[in-house]
PDB file of C-alpha atoms in Angstrom:
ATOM      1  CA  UNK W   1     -24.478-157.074 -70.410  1.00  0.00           C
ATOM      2  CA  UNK W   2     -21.649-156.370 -68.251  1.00  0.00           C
ATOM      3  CA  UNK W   3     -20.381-153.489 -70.272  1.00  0.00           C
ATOM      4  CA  UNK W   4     -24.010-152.156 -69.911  1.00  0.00           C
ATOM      5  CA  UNK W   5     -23.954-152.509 -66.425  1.00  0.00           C
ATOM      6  CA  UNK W   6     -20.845-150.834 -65.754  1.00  0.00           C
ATOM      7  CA  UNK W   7     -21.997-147.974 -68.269  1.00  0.00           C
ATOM      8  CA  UNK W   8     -25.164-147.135 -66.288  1.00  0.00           C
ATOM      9  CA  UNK W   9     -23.401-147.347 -62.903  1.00  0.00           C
ATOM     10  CA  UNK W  10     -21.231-144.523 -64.298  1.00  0.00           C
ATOM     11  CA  UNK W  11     -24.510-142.663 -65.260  1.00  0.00           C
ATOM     12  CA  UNK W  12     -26.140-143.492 -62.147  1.00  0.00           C
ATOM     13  CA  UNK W  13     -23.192-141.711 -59.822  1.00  0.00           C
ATOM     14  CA  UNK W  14     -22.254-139.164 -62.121  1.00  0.00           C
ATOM     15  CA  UNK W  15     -26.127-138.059 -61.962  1.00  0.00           C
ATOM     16  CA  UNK W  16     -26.864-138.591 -58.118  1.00  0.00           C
ATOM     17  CA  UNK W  17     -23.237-136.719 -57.597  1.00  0.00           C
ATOM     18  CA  UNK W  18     -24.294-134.207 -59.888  1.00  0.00           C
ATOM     19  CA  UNK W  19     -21.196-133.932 -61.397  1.00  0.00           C
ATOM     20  CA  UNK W  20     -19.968-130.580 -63.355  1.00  0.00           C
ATOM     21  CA  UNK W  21     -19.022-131.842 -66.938  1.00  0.00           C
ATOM     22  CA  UNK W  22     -19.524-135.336 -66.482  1.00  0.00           C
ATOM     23  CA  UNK W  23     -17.194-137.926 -68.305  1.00  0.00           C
ATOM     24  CA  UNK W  24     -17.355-141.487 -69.007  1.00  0.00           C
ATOM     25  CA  UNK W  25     -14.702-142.899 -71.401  1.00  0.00           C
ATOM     26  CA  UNK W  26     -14.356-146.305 -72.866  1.00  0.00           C
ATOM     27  CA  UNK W  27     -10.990-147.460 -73.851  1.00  0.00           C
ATOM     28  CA  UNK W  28      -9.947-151.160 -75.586  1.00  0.00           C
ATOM     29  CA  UNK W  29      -6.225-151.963 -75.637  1.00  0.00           C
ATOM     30  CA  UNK W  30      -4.392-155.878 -75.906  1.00  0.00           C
ATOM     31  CA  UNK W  31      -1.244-156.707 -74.848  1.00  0.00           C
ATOM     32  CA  UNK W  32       0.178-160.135 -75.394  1.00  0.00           C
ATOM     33  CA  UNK W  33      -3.036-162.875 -75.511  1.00  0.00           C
ATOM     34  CA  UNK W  34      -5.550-160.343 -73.522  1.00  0.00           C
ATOM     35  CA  UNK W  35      -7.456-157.687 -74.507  1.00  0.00           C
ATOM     36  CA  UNK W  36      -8.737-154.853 -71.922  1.00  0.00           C
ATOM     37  CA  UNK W  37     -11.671-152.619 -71.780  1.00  0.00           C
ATOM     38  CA  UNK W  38     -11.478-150.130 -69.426  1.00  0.00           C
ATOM     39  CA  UNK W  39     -14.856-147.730 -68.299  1.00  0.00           C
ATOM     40  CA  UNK W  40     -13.780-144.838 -66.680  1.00  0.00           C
ATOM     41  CA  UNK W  41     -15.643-142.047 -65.237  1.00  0.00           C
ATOM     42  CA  UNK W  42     -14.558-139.078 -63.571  1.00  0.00           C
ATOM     43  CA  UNK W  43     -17.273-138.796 -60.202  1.00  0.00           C
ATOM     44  CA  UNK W  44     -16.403-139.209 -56.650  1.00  0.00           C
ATOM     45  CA  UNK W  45     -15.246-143.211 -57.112  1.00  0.00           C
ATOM     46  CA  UNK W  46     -15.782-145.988 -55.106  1.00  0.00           C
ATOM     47  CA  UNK W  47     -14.727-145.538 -51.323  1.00  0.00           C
ATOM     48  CA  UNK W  48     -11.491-147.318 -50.450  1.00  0.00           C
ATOM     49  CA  UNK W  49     -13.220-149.065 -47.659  1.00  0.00           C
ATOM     50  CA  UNK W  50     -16.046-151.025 -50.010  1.00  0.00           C
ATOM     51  CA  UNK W  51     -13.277-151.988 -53.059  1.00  0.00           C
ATOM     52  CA  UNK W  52     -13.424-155.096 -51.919  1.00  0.00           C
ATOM     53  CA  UNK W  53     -16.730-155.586 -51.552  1.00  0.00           C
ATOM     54  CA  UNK W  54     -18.288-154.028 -54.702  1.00  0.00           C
ATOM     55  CA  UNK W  55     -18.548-157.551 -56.403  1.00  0.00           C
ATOM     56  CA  UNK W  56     -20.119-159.253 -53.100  1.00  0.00           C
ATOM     57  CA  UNK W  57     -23.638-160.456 -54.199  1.00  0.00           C
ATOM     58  CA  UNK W  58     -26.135-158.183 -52.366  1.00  0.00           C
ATOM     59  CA  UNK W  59     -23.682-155.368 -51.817  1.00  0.00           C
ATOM     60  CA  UNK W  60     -25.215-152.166 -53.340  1.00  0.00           C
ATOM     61  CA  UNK W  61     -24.418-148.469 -52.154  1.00  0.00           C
ATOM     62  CA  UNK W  62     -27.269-147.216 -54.009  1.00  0.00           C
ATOM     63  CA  UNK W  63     -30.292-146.406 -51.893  1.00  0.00           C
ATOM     64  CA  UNK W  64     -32.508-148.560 -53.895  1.00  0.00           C
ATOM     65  CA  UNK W  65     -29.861-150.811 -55.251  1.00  0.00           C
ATOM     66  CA  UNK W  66     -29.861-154.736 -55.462  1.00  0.00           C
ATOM     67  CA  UNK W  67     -26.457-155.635 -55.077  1.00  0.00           C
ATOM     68  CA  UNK W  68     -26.359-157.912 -57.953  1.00  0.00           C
ATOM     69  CA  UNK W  69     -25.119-155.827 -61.112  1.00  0.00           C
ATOM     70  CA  UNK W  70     -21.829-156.344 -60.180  1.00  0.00           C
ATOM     71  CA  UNK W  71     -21.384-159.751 -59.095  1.00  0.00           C
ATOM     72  CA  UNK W  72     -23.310-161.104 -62.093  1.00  0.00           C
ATOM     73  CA  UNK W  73     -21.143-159.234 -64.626  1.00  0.00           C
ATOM     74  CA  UNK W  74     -18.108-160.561 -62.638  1.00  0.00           C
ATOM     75  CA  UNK W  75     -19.252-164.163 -63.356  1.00  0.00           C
ATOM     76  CA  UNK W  76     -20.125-163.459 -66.619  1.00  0.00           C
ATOM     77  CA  UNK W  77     -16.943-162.224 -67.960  1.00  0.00           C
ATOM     78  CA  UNK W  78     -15.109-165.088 -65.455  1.00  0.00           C
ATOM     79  CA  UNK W  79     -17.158-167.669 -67.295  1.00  0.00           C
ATOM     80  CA  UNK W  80     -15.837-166.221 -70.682  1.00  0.00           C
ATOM     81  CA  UNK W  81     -12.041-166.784 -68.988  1.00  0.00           C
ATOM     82  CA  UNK W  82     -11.672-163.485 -68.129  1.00  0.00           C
ATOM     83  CA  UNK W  83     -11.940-160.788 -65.237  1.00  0.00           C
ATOM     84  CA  UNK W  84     -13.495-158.066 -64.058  1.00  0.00           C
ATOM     85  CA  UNK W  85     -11.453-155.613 -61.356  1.00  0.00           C
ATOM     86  CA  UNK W  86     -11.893-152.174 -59.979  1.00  0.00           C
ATOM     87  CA  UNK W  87      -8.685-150.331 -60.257  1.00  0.00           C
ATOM     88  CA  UNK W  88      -6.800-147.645 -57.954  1.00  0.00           C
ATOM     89  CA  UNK W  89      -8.396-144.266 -59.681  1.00  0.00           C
ATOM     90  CA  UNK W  90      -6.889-140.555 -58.388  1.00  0.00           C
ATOM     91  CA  UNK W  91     -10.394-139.523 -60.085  1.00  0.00           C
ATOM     92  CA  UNK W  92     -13.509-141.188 -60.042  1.00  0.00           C
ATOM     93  CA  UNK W  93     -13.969-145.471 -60.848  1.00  0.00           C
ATOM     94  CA  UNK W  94     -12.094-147.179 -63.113  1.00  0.00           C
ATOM     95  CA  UNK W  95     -13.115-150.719 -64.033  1.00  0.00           C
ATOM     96  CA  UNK W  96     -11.441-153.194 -66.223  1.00  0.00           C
ATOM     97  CA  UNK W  97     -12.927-156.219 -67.898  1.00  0.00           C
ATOM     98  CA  UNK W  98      -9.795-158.752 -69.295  1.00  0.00           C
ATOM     99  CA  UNK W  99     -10.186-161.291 -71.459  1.00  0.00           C
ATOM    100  CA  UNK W 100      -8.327-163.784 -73.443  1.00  0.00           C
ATOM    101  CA  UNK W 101      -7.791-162.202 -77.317  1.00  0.00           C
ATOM    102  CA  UNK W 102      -8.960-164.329 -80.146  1.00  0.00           C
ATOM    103  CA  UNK W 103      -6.452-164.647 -82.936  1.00  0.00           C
TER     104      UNK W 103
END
């Protein structure tokens, strides 16, 4: 579900940006007791000035957006002891979902 959701976002921007050659890469690493999974596409990226607030229930920039995509994958993958952040990106969004590794 959240992995879904942060899949079609990519798809969503890369489309309405029309971007040449568009990119979205999935990539699973662990270091010590967590294991990452980073989506990263290479669009236009979220604007420095809504970071914060692209987890805020009812935040959307999407014209017909309903601001909830976001925040419920957040507290999804909290509720599983883990977290969900945007990172700093030079291209495009980058986010991470971290969660505790099962040995």
């Amino acid at each position: 579900t959240a992995m879904t959701n942060l899949i079609d976002n990519a798809i969503y921007w890369l489309e309405y940006h029309n971007i040449k050659l568009p990119e979205i890469t999935v990539t699973i690493t662990s270091k010590d007791d967590q294991c990452h999974i980073e989506v990263a596409d290479n669009g236009v990226g979220v604007p420095k000035e809504f970071a914060e607030q692209v987890f805020d229930v009812g935040f959307t920039l999407k014209p017909h957006g309903t601001g909830l995509g976001l925040s419920i994958a957040k507290e999804a993958i909290t509720r599983s002891n883990g977290d969900l952040q945007l990172l700093a990106s030079p291209v495009g969004a980058i986010f991470q979902i971290s969660l505790p590794c099962e040995k």
